Amino acid sequence: MTIRADLRQVIYALSDALDLVGVDDVAHGKRVGVMAAECAKAMGLPREEVLFLFDLGVIHDIGVSSTTTHQHLVTEFDWEGSQGHAELGYELLRGFEPLAAMALPIRYHHTRWDRLMAQQVPEAVARQANLILLVDRVDALAAPWYASGKALQHREEIQGEIESRRGSYFAPELVDTFLAVSRHEAFWLFLEPRALASYLRDMLAIGQPHLASTRELLQLADLFARIVDAKSPFTFTHSRGVARVARALGERLGVAAERCDQLEIAGLLHDLGKLRVPDAILDKPARLDPDERLVMNSHSFETLQILRDQHAGMVRAHLISTRCLRSRWQPGTSRPSLIAALIAVLSGDAFGGGGTFMNFAGTAASSATPPWPSAWRPVPRCAASRRPRPPPSSPPRAPNKAM
């Protein structure tokens, strides 16, 4: 059976992972998408452009995996380090054909309007990027009021901040459009959680389905794995390593190719929930305290919540691995289930180790002299990854012989 999934539906689901980076504020991308779409409608743009700008807003922060970076972006109007994640987002998307058109707008979505004009960025790209910057800054200005539900009461203050940057940060006509649409209460009420969910469903309903190929799903899963792994230097290639080993084991045991694809995708996506783990916990050099361990352990549940509503085969192996992790493998378990359980073992979750096995492999790879014997061979590269990977760390020592 071939893996089938609507690419837009999968992207919307995975955007939940991007929103997790906010920890307590978990809908930034969706709010930016809604505001961009409402402005696009007010400008009389065709439906396809409205959908494009909505999708662009939803994933505009695809280069953000650090909670520290997110905090700077939502608390500082023009943070000096903001261009870093924009460049990373551009690099991630430009090689993924279904979303390649979003790469340049994402690259420039933190560039002021006057600088876009000075750099002679193509007009269409400049306007798309600047609209995202405008509504992104609106969301940052409104962020302090979302928890209390009082963003609407502060709309005039927010509008004033945007108006004061007309012609410098923002294109004058985009400022006019925002001021016009934001006069209506509905514009702000659309940003509340229940309304966001309805808006997302509506955009899915009017959009043209894109039945993704297995290759595209593997590429998309690899893209998100790179986002997750970039969160910490200790896990830089962890998800791709888990995916590669899981697929190789499946192939060695004669598991069907389609099941191996599912296992590879599950390995790539198994740590999506870690985007919600604060940087200070993930990078802590000492043992985690009990409260920090609870936060760390919650990432598997977060991953399941992101993926469970998808009916694609890309989710099935993650559900299997979660069940195997709860019940432990018993003799007679099917081979795909066994390999899915091994995903948990390789990632360290079965032992509460937070990726112990593959993290040791990554640490060993960075040393000048690899600790493994030359006879050990690297596991073959997975279909989604084209970068070489080191073999695992040194093999276990043989037990001492009895004297």
mmCIF file of C-alpha atoms in Angstrom:
data_model
loop_
_atom_site.group_PDB
_atom_site.id
_atom_site.type_symbol
_atom_site.label_atom_id
_atom_site.label_comp_id
_atom_site.label_asym_id
_atom_site.label_seq_id
_atom_site.Cartn_x
_atom_site.Cartn_y
_atom_site.Cartn_z
ATOM 1 C CA MET A 1 0.000 0.000 0.000
ATOM 2 C CA THR A 2 1.435 3.372 -1.044
ATOM 3 C CA ILE A 3 1.726 6.185 1.497
ATOM 4 C CA ARG A 4 -0.889 8.814 0.640
ATOM 5 C CA ALA A 5 -1.289 12.251 2.177
ATOM 6 C CA ASP A 6 -2.475 15.726 1.230
ATOM 7 C CA LEU A 7 0.736 17.744 1.411
ATOM 8 C CA ARG A 8 -1.039 20.917 2.585
ATOM 9 C CA GLN A 9 -2.758 19.022 5.396
ATOM 10 C CA VAL A 10 0.551 17.496 6.472
ATOM 11 C CA ILE A 11 2.260 20.907 6.393
ATOM 12 C CA TYR A 12 -0.496 22.425 8.540
ATOM 13 C CA ALA A 13 -0.114 19.598 11.041
ATOM 14 C CA LEU A 14 3.655 19.981 11.137
ATOM 15 C CA SER A 15 3.235 23.730 11.585
ATOM 16 C CA ASP A 16 1.960 22.800 15.043
ATOM 17 C CA ALA A 17 5.532 21.707 15.734
ATOM 18 C CA LEU A 18 6.841 25.146 14.729
ATOM 19 C CA ASP A 19 4.317 26.774 17.028
ATOM 20 C CA LEU A 20 5.584 24.665 19.945
ATOM 21 C CA VAL A 21 8.773 26.726 19.979
ATOM 22 C CA GLY A 22 6.758 29.454 21.696
ATOM 23 C CA VAL A 23 6.297 27.074 24.706
ATOM 24 C CA ASP A 24 3.401 29.041 26.246
ATOM 25 C CA ASP A 25 2.415 30.946 23.088
ATOM 26 C CA VAL A 26 1.726 28.200 20.568
ATOM 27 C CA ALA A 27 -0.095 29.749 17.614
ATOM 28 C CA HIS A 28 2.181 32.506 16.287
ATOM 29 C CA GLY A 29 2.481 31.097 12.752
ATOM 30 C CA LYS A 30 -1.247 30.528 12.387
ATOM 31 C CA ARG A 31 -2.073 34.054 13.559
ATOM 32 C CA VAL A 32 0.414 35.497 11.072
ATOM 33 C CA GLY A 33 -1.184 33.380 8.332
ATOM 34 C CA VAL A 34 -4.693 34.567 9.202
ATOM 35 C CA MET A 35 -3.703 38.247 9.245
ATOM 36 C CA ALA A 36 -1.804 37.896 5.951
ATOM 37 C CA ALA A 37 -4.821 36.220 4.325
ATOM 38 C CA GLU A 38 -7.221 38.890 5.603
ATOM 39 C CA CYS A 39 -5.001 41.637 4.204
ATOM 40 C CA ALA A 40 -4.718 39.772 0.897
ATOM 41 C CA LYS A 41 -8.505 39.509 0.644
ATOM 42 C CA ALA A 42 -8.839 43.248 1.332
ATOM 43 C CA MET A 43 -6.403 43.956 -1.519
ATOM 44 C CA GLY A 44 -8.572 41.924 -3.889
ATOM 45 C CA LEU A 45 -5.907 39.330 -4.611
ATOM 46 C CA PRO A 46 -6.994 36.085 -6.327
ATOM 47 C CA ARG A 47 -7.806 33.075 -4.178
ATOM 48 C CA GLU A 48 -4.558 31.311 -5.088
ATOM 49 C CA GLU A 49 -2.529 34.279 -3.816
ATOM 50 C CA VAL A 50 -4.600 34.439 -0.626
ATOM 51 C CA LEU A 51 -3.899 30.755 0.021
ATOM 52 C CA PHE A 52 -0.214 31.231 -0.768
ATOM 53 C CA LEU A 53 0.107 34.108 1.710
ATOM 54 C CA PHE A 54 -1.788 32.155 4.357
ATOM 55 C CA ASP A 55 0.529 29.169 3.945
ATOM 56 C CA LEU A 56 3.546 31.480 3.871
ATOM 57 C CA GLY A 57 2.460 33.012 7.169
ATOM 58 C CA VAL A 58 1.862 29.610 8.750
ATOM 59 C CA ILE A 59 5.424 28.403 8.082
ATOM 60 C CA HIS A 60 7.312 31.723 7.868
ATOM 61 C CA ASP A 61 9.315 30.866 11.011
ATOM 62 C CA ILE A 62 10.418 27.471 9.745
ATOM 63 C CA GLY A 63 13.989 28.443 10.567
ATOM 64 C CA VAL A 64 13.239 28.903 14.282
ATOM 65 C CA SER A 65 13.827 25.972 16.629
ATOM 66 C CA SER A 66 15.332 27.809 19.600
ATOM 67 C CA THR A 67 13.047 29.059 22.365
ATOM 68 C CA THR A 68 15.622 31.789 23.011
ATOM 69 C CA THR A 69 15.398 33.004 19.403
ATOM 70 C CA HIS A 70 11.608 32.961 19.579
ATOM 71 C CA GLN A 71 11.668 35.034 22.757
ATOM 72 C CA HIS A 72 13.825 37.693 21.097
ATOM 73 C CA LEU A 73 11.525 37.799 18.074
ATOM 74 C CA VAL A 74 8.342 38.353 20.071
ATOM 75 C CA THR A 75 9.749 40.821 22.612
ATOM 76 C CA GLU A 76 11.957 43.022 20.392
ATOM 77 C CA PHE A 77 10.520 44.887 17.411
ATOM 78 C CA ASP A 78 13.754 44.736 15.398
ATOM 79 C CA TRP A 79 16.110 42.214 16.969
ATOM 80 C CA GLU A 80 19.588 42.380 15.434
ATOM 81 C CA GLY A 81 19.788 38.587 15.141
ATOM 82 C CA SER A 82 16.493 38.154 13.315
ATOM 83 C CA GLN A 83 18.007 37.547 9.881
ATOM 84 C CA GLY A 84 19.624 34.278 10.959
ATOM 85 C CA HIS A 85 16.421 32.245 11.071
ATOM 86 C CA ALA A 86 15.214 33.860 7.838
ATOM 87 C CA GLU A 87 18.335 32.649 6.028
ATOM 88 C CA LEU A 88 17.967 29.186 7.543
ATOM 89 C CA GLY A 89 14.337 29.012 6.421
ATOM 90 C CA TYR A 90 15.405 29.980 2.910
ATOM 91 C CA GLU A 91 18.029 27.223 2.843
ATOM 92 C CA LEU A 92 15.539 24.637 4.083
ATOM 93 C CA LEU A 93 12.852 25.417 1.500
ATOM 94 C CA ARG A 94 14.685 26.323 -1.683
ATOM 95 C CA GLY A 95 15.492 22.669 -2.420
ATOM 96 C CA PHE A 96 11.971 21.363 -1.660
ATOM 97 C CA GLU A 97 10.073 21.873 -4.915
ATOM 98 C CA PRO A 98 6.471 22.021 -3.526
ATOM 99 C CA LEU A 99 7.424 24.947 -1.240
ATOM 100 C CA ALA A 100 10.334 26.459 -3.171
ATOM 101 C CA ALA A 101 8.284 29.552 -4.126
ATOM 102 C CA MET A 102 8.182 30.483 -0.435
ATOM 103 C CA ALA A 103 11.952 30.401 0.005
ATOM 104 C CA LEU A 104 12.728 33.979 -1.112
ATOM 105 C CA PRO A 105 9.830 35.662 0.758
ATOM 106 C CA ILE A 106 10.942 33.831 3.898
ATOM 107 C CA ARG A 107 14.529 34.957 3.315
ATOM 108 C CA TYR A 108 13.424 38.598 3.299
ATOM 109 C CA HIS A 109 10.611 38.513 5.854
ATOM 110 C CA HIS A 110 12.689 40.418 8.419
ATOM 111 C CA THR A 111 14.082 42.964 5.941
ATOM 112 C CA ARG A 112 12.694 46.517 6.126
ATOM 113 C CA TRP A 113 10.813 47.905 3.127
ATOM 114 C CA ASP A 114 13.346 50.661 2.418
ATOM 115 C CA ARG A 115 16.155 48.087 2.361
ATOM 116 C CA LEU A 116 14.170 45.762 0.104
ATOM 117 C CA MET A 117 13.873 48.633 -2.353
ATOM 118 C CA ALA A 118 17.573 49.483 -2.053
ATOM 119 C CA GLN A 119 18.517 45.842 -2.689
ATOM 120 C CA GLN A 120 16.219 45.732 -5.721
ATOM 121 C CA VAL A 121 14.450 42.592 -4.558
ATOM 122 C CA PRO A 122 11.827 41.531 -7.156
ATOM 123 C CA GLU A 123 8.598 43.438 -6.496
ATOM 124 C CA ALA A 124 6.352 40.397 -5.997
ATOM 125 C CA VAL A 125 8.784 38.827 -3.515
ATOM 126 C CA ALA A 126 9.303 42.154 -1.737
ATOM 127 C CA ARG A 127 5.564 42.687 -1.210
ATOM 128 C CA GLN A 128 4.984 39.126 -0.005
ATOM 129 C CA ALA A 129 7.905 39.348 2.416
ATOM 130 C CA ASN A 130 6.931 42.794 3.661
ATOM 131 C CA LEU A 131 3.326 41.786 4.292
ATOM 132 C CA ILE A 132 4.584 38.883 6.413
ATOM 133 C CA LEU A 133 6.930 41.230 8.295
ATOM 134 C CA LEU A 134 4.077 43.661 8.962
ATOM 135 C CA VAL A 135 1.630 41.110 10.366
ATOM 136 C CA ASP A 136 4.458 39.297 12.172
ATOM 137 C CA ARG A 137 5.264 42.548 14.008
ATOM 138 C CA VAL A 138 1.553 43.075 14.694
ATOM 139 C CA ASP A 139 1.495 39.675 16.377
ATOM 140 C CA ALA A 140 4.595 40.526 18.413
ATOM 141 C CA LEU A 141 2.993 43.792 19.549
ATOM 142 C CA ALA A 142 -0.236 41.968 20.478
ATOM 143 C CA ALA A 143 1.527 39.061 22.224
ATOM 144 C CA PRO A 144 1.348 40.531 25.761
ATOM 145 C CA TRP A 145 -2.449 40.699 25.509
ATOM 146 C CA TYR A 146 -3.355 37.267 24.103
ATOM 147 C CA ALA A 147 -3.391 35.458 27.448
ATOM 148 C CA SER A 148 -5.880 37.948 28.888
ATOM 149 C CA GLY A 149 -7.916 38.107 25.668
ATOM 150 C CA LYS A 150 -7.477 41.866 25.424
ATOM 151 C CA ALA A 151 -5.638 42.294 22.119
ATOM 152 C CA LEU A 152 -8.766 43.905 20.657
ATOM 153 C CA GLN A 153 -8.762 46.578 23.384
ATOM 154 C CA HIS A 154 -5.184 47.523 22.430
ATOM 155 C CA ARG A 155 -5.685 47.700 18.673
ATOM 156 C CA GLU A 156 -5.255 51.473 18.441
ATOM 157 C CA GLU A 157 -1.897 51.277 20.209
ATOM 158 C CA ILE A 158 -0.784 48.529 17.812
ATOM 159 C CA GLN A 159 -2.051 50.411 14.768
ATOM 160 C CA GLY A 160 -0.098 53.478 15.900
ATOM 161 C CA GLU A 161 3.142 51.500 16.098
ATOM 162 C CA ILE A 162 2.676 50.231 12.540
ATOM 163 C CA GLU A 163 1.666 53.665 11.206
ATOM 164 C CA SER A 164 4.803 55.233 12.709
ATOM 165 C CA ARG A 165 6.955 52.964 10.514
ATOM 166 C CA ARG A 166 5.208 53.702 7.226
ATOM 167 C CA GLY A 167 7.692 53.904 4.353
ATOM 168 C CA SER A 168 10.636 52.723 6.453
ATOM 169 C CA TYR A 169 9.776 49.263 7.732
ATOM 170 C CA PHE A 170 6.551 48.805 5.764
ATOM 171 C CA ALA A 171 5.240 49.626 2.284
ATOM 172 C CA PRO A 172 2.756 52.514 2.574
ATOM 173 C CA GLU A 173 -0.012 50.667 0.720
ATOM 174 C CA LEU A 174 0.368 47.629 2.995
ATOM 175 C CA VAL A 175 0.065 49.889 6.040
ATOM 176 C CA ASP A 176 -3.144 51.346 4.552
ATOM 177 C CA THR A 177 -4.538 47.862 4.008
ATOM 178 C CA PHE A 178 -3.715 46.739 7.539
ATOM 179 C CA LEU A 179 -5.241 49.863 9.096
ATOM 180 C CA ALA A 180 -8.429 49.338 7.086
ATOM 181 C CA VAL A 181 -8.950 45.644 7.909
ATOM 182 C CA SER A 182 -7.876 45.958 11.544
ATOM 183 C CA ARG A 183 -10.623 48.495 12.267
ATOM 184 C CA HIS A 184 -13.048 45.588 12.284
ATOM 185 C CA GLU A 185 -13.424 43.569 15.474
ATOM 186 C CA ALA A 186 -13.526 40.309 13.482
ATOM 187 C CA PHE A 187 -9.901 40.793 12.418
ATOM 188 C CA TRP A 188 -8.781 40.489 16.039
ATOM 189 C CA LEU A 189 -11.330 37.855 17.039
ATOM 190 C CA PHE A 190 -10.050 35.577 14.257
ATOM 191 C CA LEU A 191 -6.813 35.336 16.269
ATOM 192 C CA GLU A 192 -8.430 33.578 19.225
ATOM 193 C CA PRO A 193 -7.723 29.805 19.515
ATOM 194 C CA ARG A 194 -11.194 28.511 18.584
ATOM 195 C CA ALA A 195 -11.439 30.838 15.607
ATOM 196 C CA LEU A 196 -7.947 29.853 14.430
ATOM 197 C CA ALA A 197 -8.956 26.192 14.261
ATOM 198 C CA SER A 198 -12.031 27.026 12.176
ATOM 199 C CA TYR A 199 -10.044 29.313 9.881
ATOM 200 C CA LEU A 200 -7.489 26.552 9.281
ATOM 201 C CA ARG A 201 -10.242 24.093 8.324
ATOM 202 C CA ASP A 202 -11.758 26.644 5.945
ATOM 203 C CA MET A 203 -8.420 27.232 4.207
ATOM 204 C CA LEU A 204 -7.926 23.488 3.794
ATOM 205 C CA ALA A 205 -11.406 23.152 2.311
ATOM 206 C CA ILE A 206 -10.933 25.798 -0.386
ATOM 207 C CA GLY A 207 -7.371 24.866 -1.261
ATOM 208 C CA GLN A 208 -6.395 22.497 -4.052
ATOM 209 C CA PRO A 209 -5.313 19.139 -2.580
ATOM 210 C CA HIS A 210 -1.752 18.092 -3.383
ATOM 211 C CA LEU A 211 -1.372 14.316 -3.147
ATOM 212 C CA ALA A 212 2.227 14.015 -2.033
ATOM 213 C CA SER A 213 4.496 11.273 -3.267
ATOM 214 C CA THR A 214 6.444 9.123 -0.821
ATOM 215 C CA ARG A 215 9.595 10.923 -1.923
ATOM 216 C CA GLU A 216 8.040 14.322 -1.093
ATOM 217 C CA LEU A 217 6.915 13.071 2.325
ATOM 218 C CA LEU A 218 10.414 11.783 3.019
ATOM 219 C CA GLN A 219 11.877 15.136 1.982
ATOM 220 C CA LEU A 220 9.404 17.036 4.143
ATOM 221 C CA ALA A 221 10.060 14.779 7.125
ATOM 222 C CA ASP A 222 13.812 15.239 6.628
ATOM 223 C CA LEU A 223 13.314 19.013 6.484
ATOM 224 C CA PHE A 224 11.514 19.028 9.829
ATOM 225 C CA ALA A 225 14.076 16.650 11.308
ATOM 226 C CA ARG A 226 16.769 19.197 10.495
ATOM 227 C CA ILE A 227 14.741 21.896 12.256
ATOM 228 C CA VAL A 228 14.412 19.749 15.383
ATOM 229 C CA ASP A 229 18.038 18.623 15.373
ATOM 230 C CA ALA A 230 19.293 22.193 14.930
ATOM 231 C CA LYS A 231 17.765 23.039 18.314
ATOM 232 C CA SER A 232 20.806 21.739 20.174
ATOM 233 C CA PRO A 233 24.446 20.999 19.262
ATOM 234 C CA PHE A 234 24.070 17.731 21.176
ATOM 235 C CA THR A 235 21.379 16.447 18.787
ATOM 236 C CA PHE A 236 22.557 17.971 15.515
ATOM 237 C CA THR A 237 21.990 14.873 13.329
ATOM 238 C CA HIS A 238 20.095 12.740 15.824
ATOM 239 C CA SER A 239 16.743 12.304 14.044
ATOM 240 C CA ARG A 240 18.307 11.471 10.693
ATOM 241 C CA GLY A 241 20.590 8.983 12.415
ATOM 242 C CA VAL A 242 17.656 7.243 14.081
ATOM 243 C CA ALA A 243 15.766 7.158 10.770
ATOM 244 C CA ARG A 244 18.732 5.726 8.897
ATOM 245 C CA VAL A 245 19.400 2.955 11.421
ATOM 246 C CA ALA A 246 15.705 2.049 11.696
ATOM 247 C CA ARG A 247 15.348 1.753 7.916
ATOM 248 C CA ALA A 248 18.536 -0.285 7.606
ATOM 249 C CA LEU A 249 17.337 -2.705 10.288
ATOM 250 C CA GLY A 250 13.966 -3.021 8.591
ATOM 251 C CA GLU A 251 15.555 -3.766 5.243
ATOM 252 C CA ARG A 252 17.925 -6.305 6.825
ATOM 253 C CA LEU A 253 14.926 -8.111 8.354
ATOM 254 C CA GLY A 254 13.054 -8.166 5.047
ATOM 255 C CA VAL A 255 10.357 -5.630 5.953
ATOM 256 C CA ALA A 256 8.354 -4.428 2.920
ATOM 257 C CA ALA A 257 9.651 -1.264 1.255
ATOM 258 C CA GLU A 258 6.507 0.743 2.039
ATOM 259 C CA ARG A 259 6.819 -0.163 5.728
ATOM 260 C CA CYS A 260 10.475 0.834 5.642
ATOM 261 C CA ASP A 261 9.415 4.226 4.254
ATOM 262 C CA GLN A 262 7.014 4.596 7.175
ATOM 263 C CA LEU A 263 9.711 3.640 9.669
ATOM 264 C CA GLU A 264 12.154 6.098 8.143
ATOM 265 C CA ILE A 265 9.593 8.901 8.310
ATOM 266 C CA ALA A 266 8.744 7.945 11.906
ATOM 267 C CA GLY A 267 12.421 8.102 12.793
ATOM 268 C CA LEU A 268 12.733 11.526 11.204
ATOM 269 C CA LEU A 269 9.679 12.901 13.032
ATOM 270 C CA HIS A 270 9.909 11.087 16.365
ATOM 271 C CA ASP A 271 11.312 14.114 18.224
ATOM 272 C CA LEU A 272 9.037 16.873 16.850
ATOM 273 C CA GLY A 273 7.737 17.544 20.342
ATOM 274 C CA LYS A 274 11.203 18.544 21.535
ATOM 275 C CA LEU A 275 10.669 21.924 19.904
ATOM 276 C CA ARG A 276 8.613 22.809 22.976
ATOM 277 C CA VAL A 277 11.385 21.854 25.404
ATOM 278 C CA PRO A 278 13.132 25.065 26.557
ATOM 279 C CA ASP A 279 16.733 25.432 25.409
ATOM 280 C CA ALA A 280 17.914 25.664 29.014
ATOM 281 C CA ILE A 281 16.604 22.160 29.734
ATOM 282 C CA LEU A 282 17.718 20.521 26.496
ATOM 283 C CA ASP A 283 21.260 21.933 26.771
ATOM 284 C CA LYS A 284 21.643 21.609 30.538
ATOM 285 C CA PRO A 285 25.144 20.220 31.224
ATOM 286 C CA ALA A 286 24.077 18.568 34.494
ATOM 287 C CA ARG A 287 21.477 15.984 35.496
ATOM 288 C CA LEU A 288 17.880 17.143 35.059
ATOM 289 C CA ASP A 289 15.862 17.677 38.218
ATOM 290 C CA PRO A 290 12.473 15.903 38.536
ATOM 291 C CA ASP A 291 10.473 18.843 37.146
ATOM 292 C CA GLU A 292 12.835 19.254 34.187
ATOM 293 C CA ARG A 293 12.647 15.515 33.492
ATOM 294 C CA LEU A 294 8.848 15.742 33.322
ATOM 295 C CA VAL A 295 9.134 18.536 30.750
ATOM 296 C CA MET A 296 11.646 16.522 28.720
ATOM 297 C CA ASN A 297 9.549 13.354 28.832
ATOM 298 C CA SER A 298 6.473 15.203 27.533
ATOM 299 C CA HIS A 299 7.968 15.592 24.059
ATOM 300 C CA SER A 300 6.742 12.158 22.892
ATOM 301 C CA PHE A 301 3.174 13.094 23.841
ATOM 302 C CA GLU A 302 3.518 16.420 22.014
ATOM 303 C CA THR A 303 4.728 14.585 18.901
ATOM 304 C CA LEU A 304 1.738 12.239 19.038
ATOM 305 C CA GLN A 305 -0.688 15.158 19.317
ATOM 306 C CA ILE A 306 0.809 16.768 16.211
ATOM 307 C CA LEU A 307 0.584 13.608 14.111
ATOM 308 C CA ARG A 308 -2.453 11.710 15.391
ATOM 309 C CA ASP A 309 -5.080 13.519 13.322
ATOM 310 C CA GLN A 310 -3.282 12.743 10.073
ATOM 311 C CA HIS A 311 -4.506 9.685 8.174
ATOM 312 C CA ALA A 312 -1.273 9.297 6.241
ATOM 313 C CA GLY A 313 0.973 6.278 6.555
ATOM 314 C CA MET A 314 3.715 8.588 7.798
ATOM 315 C CA VAL A 315 2.056 8.569 11.214
ATOM 316 C CA ARG A 316 1.361 4.867 11.567
ATOM 317 C CA ALA A 317 4.858 3.829 12.574
ATOM 318 C CA HIS A 318 5.068 6.541 15.215
ATOM 319 C CA LEU A 319 1.848 5.260 16.772
ATOM 320 C CA ILE A 320 3.236 1.720 16.696
ATOM 321 C CA SER A 321 6.490 2.802 18.331
ATOM 322 C CA THR A 322 4.567 4.670 21.042
ATOM 323 C CA ARG A 323 2.503 1.582 21.842
ATOM 324 C CA CYS A 324 5.565 -0.650 21.828
ATOM 325 C CA LEU A 325 7.309 1.748 24.160
ATOM 326 C CA ARG A 326 4.426 1.530 26.613
ATOM 327 C CA SER A 327 4.099 -2.252 26.553
ATOM 328 C CA ARG A 328 7.700 -3.322 25.754
ATOM 329 C CA TRP A 329 8.338 -5.769 22.951
ATOM 330 C CA GLN A 330 7.334 -9.385 23.443
ATOM 331 C CA PRO A 331 8.277 -12.421 21.338
ATOM 332 C CA GLY A 332 5.955 -12.736 18.382
ATOM 333 C CA THR A 333 5.700 -8.991 17.729
ATOM 334 C CA SER A 334 5.594 -8.199 14.013
ATOM 335 C CA ARG A 335 8.824 -7.044 12.397
ATOM 336 C CA PRO A 336 7.613 -3.515 11.615
ATOM 337 C CA SER A 337 6.494 -3.162 15.240
ATOM 338 C CA LEU A 338 9.846 -4.448 16.441
ATOM 339 C CA ILE A 339 11.735 -1.917 14.317
ATOM 340 C CA ALA A 340 9.385 0.843 15.474
ATOM 341 C CA ALA A 341 10.190 -0.119 19.055
ATOM 342 C CA LEU A 342 13.868 0.026 18.152
ATOM 343 C CA ILE A 343 13.313 3.645 17.075
ATOM 344 C CA ALA A 344 12.506 4.345 20.702
ATOM 345 C CA VAL A 345 15.568 2.388 21.848
ATOM 346 C CA LEU A 346 17.928 4.124 19.415
ATOM 347 C CA SER A 347 16.562 7.530 20.336
ATOM 348 C CA GLY A 348 17.084 6.774 24.024
ATOM 349 C CA ASP A 349 13.412 7.205 24.929
ATOM 350 C CA ALA A 350 13.017 3.614 26.089
ATOM 351 C CA PHE A 351 15.550 4.306 28.823
ATOM 352 C CA GLY A 352 14.646 7.940 29.501
ATOM 353 C CA GLY A 353 18.024 8.847 28.041
ATOM 354 C CA GLY A 354 16.917 11.575 25.664
ATOM 355 C CA GLY A 355 18.696 10.147 22.637
ATOM 356 C CA THR A 356 21.628 8.512 24.383
ATOM 357 C CA PHE A 357 22.764 6.046 21.710
ATOM 358 C CA MET A 358 22.657 8.375 18.729
ATOM 359 C CA ASN A 359 23.925 11.333 20.760
ATOM 360 C CA PHE A 360 27.046 9.378 21.681
ATOM 361 C CA ALA A 361 27.475 8.580 17.997
ATOM 362 C CA GLY A 362 27.218 12.262 17.113
ATOM 363 C CA THR A 363 29.677 13.251 19.854
ATOM 364 C CA ALA A 364 32.161 10.634 18.695
ATOM 365 C CA ALA A 365 31.859 11.888 15.128
ATOM 366 C CA SER A 366 33.063 15.321 16.185
ATOM 367 C CA SER A 367 36.282 14.014 17.737
ATOM 368 C CA ALA A 368 39.508 13.976 15.748
ATOM 369 C CA THR A 369 40.077 10.233 16.229
ATOM 370 C CA PRO A 370 36.904 8.142 15.946
ATOM 371 C CA PRO A 371 36.727 5.553 18.756
ATOM 372 C CA TRP A 372 35.307 2.784 16.613
ATOM 373 C CA PRO A 373 37.415 0.125 14.826
ATOM 374 C CA SER A 374 38.083 0.680 11.138
ATOM 375 C CA ALA A 375 36.308 -2.590 10.379
ATOM 376 C CA TRP A 376 32.999 -1.042 11.430
ATOM 377 C CA ARG A 377 31.055 0.316 8.492
ATOM 378 C CA PRO A 378 28.530 3.179 8.540
ATOM 379 C CA VAL A 379 24.885 2.280 8.159
ATOM 380 C CA PRO A 380 23.743 3.085 4.570
ATOM 381 C CA ARG A 381 22.286 6.555 4.071
ATOM 382 C CA CYS A 382 18.505 6.861 4.101
ATOM 383 C CA ALA A 383 16.535 7.965 1.064
ATOM 384 C CA ALA A 384 15.858 11.454 2.412
ATOM 385 C CA SER A 385 19.408 12.241 3.539
ATOM 386 C CA ARG A 386 22.344 12.789 1.236
ATOM 387 C CA ARG A 387 24.877 13.742 3.891
ATOM 388 C CA PRO A 388 27.415 11.172 5.113
ATOM 389 C CA ARG A 389 26.896 9.901 8.633
ATOM 390 C CA PRO A 390 29.456 8.381 11.005
ATOM 391 C CA PRO A 391 29.131 4.840 12.322
ATOM 392 C CA PRO A 392 27.977 4.358 15.906
ATOM 393 C CA SER A 393 30.285 4.825 18.865
ATOM 394 C CA SER A 394 32.692 2.183 20.085
ATOM 395 C CA PRO A 395 31.246 -1.310 20.540
ATOM 396 C CA PRO A 396 30.593 -2.641 24.032
ATOM 397 C CA ARG A 397 33.531 -4.253 25.780
ATOM 398 C CA ALA A 398 33.655 -8.006 25.993
ATOM 399 C CA PRO A 399 32.891 -9.324 29.476
ATOM 400 C CA ASN A 400 35.906 -10.144 31.661
ATOM 401 C CA LYS A 401 36.854 -13.780 31.555
ATOM 402 C CA ALA A 402 36.582 -15.707 34.774
ATOM 403 C CA MET A 403 39.929 -16.047 36.527
#
